[in-house]
Structure formats: C-alpha cells, structure tokens
Coordinates of C-alpha atoms in Angstrom, one line a residue:
Chain A
D1104 CA 0.0 0.1 -0.1
G1105 CA 1.0 3.5 -0.5
G1106 CA 2.7 5.9 1.7
I1107 CA 5.9 7.8 2.7
T1108 CA 9.1 6.1 4.0
Q1109 CA 11.8 8.0 5.9
S1110 CA 15.1 6.2 6.7
P1111 CA 16.6 5.8 8.9
K1112 CA 14.6 6.2 12.1
Y1113 CA 17.3 7.2 14.3
L1114 CA 20.7 8.8 13.0
F1115 CA 23.7 9.6 15.2
R1116 CA 26.5 12.2 13.6
K1117 CA 29.2 14.0 15.1
E1118 CA 29.4 17.9 14.9
G1119 CA 30.8 19.2 11.4
Q1120 CA 29.5 16.3 9.3
N1121 CA 26.8 16.7 6.7
V1122 CA 24.1 14.0 7.0
T1123 CA 21.3 13.1 4.4
L1124 CA 17.9 12.1 5.4
S1125 CA 16.1 9.9 3.0
C1126 CA 12.2 10.3 2.0
E1127 CA 10.5 8.4 -0.6
Q1128 CA 6.7 8.4 -1.5
N1129 CA 4.9 6.1 -3.6
L1130 CA 1.6 8.0 -3.4
N1131 CA 2.2 9.8 -7.2
H1132 CA 1.9 13.1 -5.2
D1133 CA 3.4 16.3 -6.8
A1134 CA 4.4 18.2 -3.7
M1135 CA 6.8 17.3 -1.1
Y1136 CA 8.0 18.9 2.3
W1137 CA 10.3 18.7 4.9
Y1138 CA 9.5 19.9 8.5
R1139 CA 11.4 20.1 11.6
Q1140 CA 9.8 19.4 15.0
D1141 CA 11.4 20.7 18.2
P1142 CA 9.8 20.2 21.9
G1143 CA 7.4 22.9 22.6
Q1144 CA 7.2 24.2 19.0
G1145 CA 5.0 23.4 16.0
L1146 CA 6.3 21.9 13.1
R1147 CA 8.5 24.3 11.0
L1148 CA 8.8 24.4 7.3
I1149 CA 12.4 23.8 5.9
Y1150 CA 12.0 23.1 2.3
Y1151 CA 9.2 22.3 0.0
S1152 CA 8.8 21.2 -3.8
H1153 CA 5.9 21.3 -5.8
I1154 CA 7.2 19.9 -8.9
V1155 CA 10.4 17.8 -9.9
N1156 CA 13.5 19.9 -10.1
D1157 CA 12.0 22.6 -8.5
F1158 CA 12.1 23.5 -4.7
Q1159 CA 11.6 26.5 -2.5
K1160 CA 13.1 27.5 1.1
G1161 CA 10.5 27.3 3.7
D1162 CA 11.0 29.4 6.9
I1163 CA 14.0 28.0 8.4
A1164 CA 16.1 26.8 5.4
E1165 CA 19.5 27.7 6.7
G1166 CA 22.0 25.0 6.9
Y1167 CA 19.9 22.7 5.0
S1168 CA 19.7 21.7 1.3
V1169 CA 17.5 19.5 -0.8
S1170 CA 17.0 18.0 -4.2
R1171 CA 14.0 16.8 -6.4
E1172 CA 15.4 14.7 -9.2
K1173 CA 12.5 12.3 -9.1
K1174 CA 9.0 12.7 -8.2
E1175 CA 9.2 10.0 -5.5
S1176 CA 12.2 11.2 -3.7
F1177 CA 13.1 14.6 -1.8
P1178 CA 16.4 13.9 0.3
L1179 CA 17.3 16.6 2.6
T1180 CA 21.0 17.1 3.7
V1181 CA 21.5 18.7 7.0
T1182 CA 24.9 20.6 6.8
S1183 CA 27.4 21.5 9.2
A1184 CA 26.2 25.0 9.0
Q1185 CA 23.0 24.2 10.8
K1186 CA 23.6 25.6 14.3
N1187 CA 21.2 23.3 16.0
P1188 CA 20.6 20.2 13.9
T1189 CA 19.3 17.7 16.7
A1190 CA 15.7 17.4 15.9
F1191 CA 13.0 15.3 14.7
Y1192 CA 12.9 15.7 10.9
L1193 CA 9.4 14.9 9.0
C1194 CA 8.9 14.4 5.5
A1195 CA 5.4 15.0 3.9
S1196 CA 3.6 14.7 0.6
S1197 CA 0.3 16.3 -0.9
R1198 CA -1.6 15.7 -4.2
A1199 CA -1.5 19.3 -5.3
P1200 CA -0.6 22.0 -3.0
G1201 CA -3.3 24.5 -3.9
S1202 CA -6.0 21.7 -3.4
Y1203 CA -8.6 21.8 -0.5
N1204 CA -8.9 18.2 -0.7
S1205 CA -5.0 17.6 -0.5
P1206 CA -4.1 17.2 3.2
L1207 CA -0.4 16.4 4.0
H1208 CA 0.5 12.9 4.5
F1209 CA 3.5 12.5 6.7
G1210 CA 6.2 9.7 7.1
N1211 CA 7.2 8.5 10.5
G1212 CA 10.3 11.0 11.0
T1213 CA 14.1 10.6 11.4
R1214 CA 15.3 11.6 14.9
L1215 CA 18.7 13.2 14.2
T1216 CA 21.2 13.6 17.1
V1217 CA 24.4 15.5 16.7
T1218 CA 27.1 15.5 19.2
Chain B
D537 CA 6.1 35.3 15.1
Q538 CA 3.8 32.6 16.1
Q539 CA 0.8 32.9 13.4
V540 CA -0.8 29.6 15.0
K541 CA -1.0 29.3 18.7
Q542 CA -2.4 26.3 20.9
N543 CA -2.2 27.9 24.2
S544 CA -2.8 24.9 26.0
P545 CA 0.4 22.5 26.1
S546 CA -1.7 19.7 27.8
L547 CA -5.4 18.7 28.3
S548 CA -6.6 15.8 30.6
V549 CA -10.1 14.4 30.2
Q550 CA -12.1 11.4 31.6
E551 CA -13.2 8.7 29.0
G552 CA -16.6 9.4 27.7
R553 CA -16.5 13.1 28.4
I554 CA -15.8 16.0 25.7
S555 CA -12.5 17.1 24.8
I556 CA -12.0 20.6 23.5
L557 CA -8.8 21.6 21.9
N558 CA -8.4 25.4 21.0
C559 CA -6.2 27.1 18.3
D560 CA -5.7 30.8 17.5
Y561 CA -4.4 32.4 14.7
T562 CA -3.3 35.8 13.6
N563 CA -3.1 35.9 9.8
S564 CA -6.7 36.7 8.3
M565 CA -5.5 35.5 4.8
F566 CA -5.4 31.8 6.2
D567 CA -8.0 30.0 4.0
Y568 CA -8.1 26.5 5.4
F569 CA -7.6 24.9 8.6
L570 CA -6.6 21.2 9.4
W571 CA -6.2 19.3 12.7
Y572 CA -3.5 16.7 12.7
K573 CA -3.0 13.9 15.4
K574 CA 0.3 12.5 16.4
Y575 CA 1.5 9.4 18.3
P576 CA 5.1 9.4 19.8
A577 CA 7.7 8.4 17.2
E578 CA 5.3 8.6 14.4
G579 CA 4.3 11.2 11.8
P580 CA 1.3 13.3 12.3
T581 CA -1.9 12.0 10.6
F582 CA -4.8 14.1 9.1
L583 CA -7.8 14.1 11.1
I584 CA -10.2 16.9 10.0
S585 CA -10.3 20.1 8.1
I586 CA -12.4 23.3 7.5
S587 CA -12.6 25.9 4.8
S588 CA -12.7 29.5 5.9
I589 CA -16.0 29.8 4.2
K590 CA -17.6 27.5 6.8
D591 CA -17.9 27.6 10.5
K592 CA -18.4 23.9 11.4
N593 CA -17.4 20.6 10.0
E594 CA -18.2 17.4 11.4
D595 CA -16.9 13.7 11.2
G596 CA -18.0 11.2 13.4
R597 CA -16.9 12.2 17.0
F598 CA -14.7 14.9 15.6
T599 CA -16.1 18.5 15.1
V600 CA -14.1 21.4 14.2
F601 CA -15.6 25.1 14.9
L602 CA -14.2 28.1 13.3
N603 CA -14.9 31.6 14.3
K604 CA -13.4 34.0 11.8
S605 CA -14.1 37.2 13.7
A606 CA -12.3 35.8 16.7
K607 CA -9.7 34.1 14.6
H608 CA -10.4 30.9 16.6
L609 CA -11.0 27.3 16.0
S610 CA -11.5 24.5 18.1
L611 CA -11.8 20.6 17.9
H612 CA -14.1 18.8 19.8
I613 CA -14.1 15.0 20.5
V614 CA -17.1 13.3 21.8
P615 CA -17.1 10.9 23.3
S616 CA -13.4 10.8 24.2
Q617 CA -11.6 7.6 24.2
P618 CA -8.3 6.3 25.5
G619 CA -7.0 5.9 22.1
D620 CA -7.5 9.4 21.6
S621 CA -4.4 10.3 23.7
A622 CA -2.1 11.7 21.6
V623 CA -0.6 15.2 20.4
Y624 CA -2.9 17.3 18.4
F625 CA -1.5 20.0 16.0
C626 CA -3.7 22.7 14.5
A627 CA -2.5 23.9 11.1
A628 CA -3.5 26.8 8.9
R629 CA -3.0 27.2 5.3
G630 CA -1.6 30.4 3.6
R631 CA 0.0 30.7 0.2
N632 CA 0.1 27.1 -0.3
K633 CA 2.1 26.4 2.8
L634 CA 0.8 25.2 6.1
V635 CA 1.8 26.8 9.4
F636 CA 1.3 24.7 12.4
G637 CA 0.8 25.3 16.1
A638 CA 2.8 23.9 19.0
G639 CA 0.5 21.3 19.6
T640 CA -1.7 20.2 22.6
I641 CA -1.1 16.8 24.5
L642 CA -4.6 15.1 25.1
R643 CA -4.7 12.6 27.9
V644 CA -7.8 10.7 28.1
K645 CA -8.2 8.8 31.4
S646 CA -10.1 5.3 31.8

C-alpha cells in the first residue's frame, strides 16, 4: 500500500559532518515537504517542492539543502552550517499544493542527534 | 512570530467526556484549517479540516468549529476514548504552505 518512507528512523552524527535524510513516496504526489519538530514548538517548514526539479525555501532553510530529481524522492541534507541540527525531521507529501482536498501525508520521521 | 497558537500545552479528560482543543491564529489570509493527530515516534496523521467559508465541519466523533471574527478554531471530540490520547496539532494554510501550532497533548483517562 502507498505511503511515505523515511530512513533511517534514528541517526547519530558528529558535529561538523553533513548528513542526508531519505524520503520516498509512492503516492504519486506532486508536492513534497520537509518539516522539523522541536519540543514545545510546532512543525516548522524547512523546504518544499511542488514539482520535480524545483524547490523553495521554507521558514528555516538555513543550513539545509534539498534536491528533487525524481517525483518520488526528496532527500534533505543537514549541513555543518546548521547551528542546532538535533531534532525530529518529518517529510510529507500532498497531491496538489493548492487543493482543498489535499492534506499532507507524513512519514514516521527521522530523529537526528548530533554530538 | 507565531501565527498559529495552541495555548494549552496539555489537556486531561475522563473517558466518555468531551475534549475541546483550542487554536488561535493571527493571519486573516489563512483560507483552510486542519487538525492533525500524532502518536509518539510517528508522523502526524490528518484528522479533520475546515474551509474558511464554513463555521463547522463534523466527522463522526470529531467536530471542528471556526470563528473567523475571533480568529479561533476548536476541535471537539465526543465521546473521548483512551485511544484519542495523542498530540494534536492545529494547522492553517496560507500561500500554499501550512503553518502549524505547537501542539496540545491530550490524555484521556479510563
């Protein structure tokens, strides 16, 4: 059945290393998103993509990069420039960004710990 | 600048009673509002939504009310069940992006 797969579930990295989080969807959705969740805060948008080979910065894009070479895949790279990378990262997709009947479908998240 | 606020970090309710979760927003350009439910170590799942042109939407035990003049929406769960215990996020859509609140932890006691 269709869904969004994020891997790995837990990731540990040393400070100063770049790390890439995987997100794959088989829902045939056009739009994909990366959010970050921190304790006591809502989900904050990092990057989003409404179509292949195009993506836009969200509210907290600094220190992150993405690519959208395939419709199904939207990997997120957390670079060493990100000041506070330790967080729970959520990937989501939707059928069409402007549609009323197109809520976000989320993956189960990746918890990244940087020490 | 929090455009979507959930002022109650947590709520505890007895099984069978009503749970009311509240959400306030500041941006009058938001045109669509959603509630998501999240269990620990999982991604949020869509629960119910409402367009800004409506004031109520009902789906089974879940009802969302929208008061545009007060920029306030609420989620009512009746009757509450232990399986409803989770974090509930309110979200508002503007410019094809969703803005989320910080979430409210709901605990339903049996």
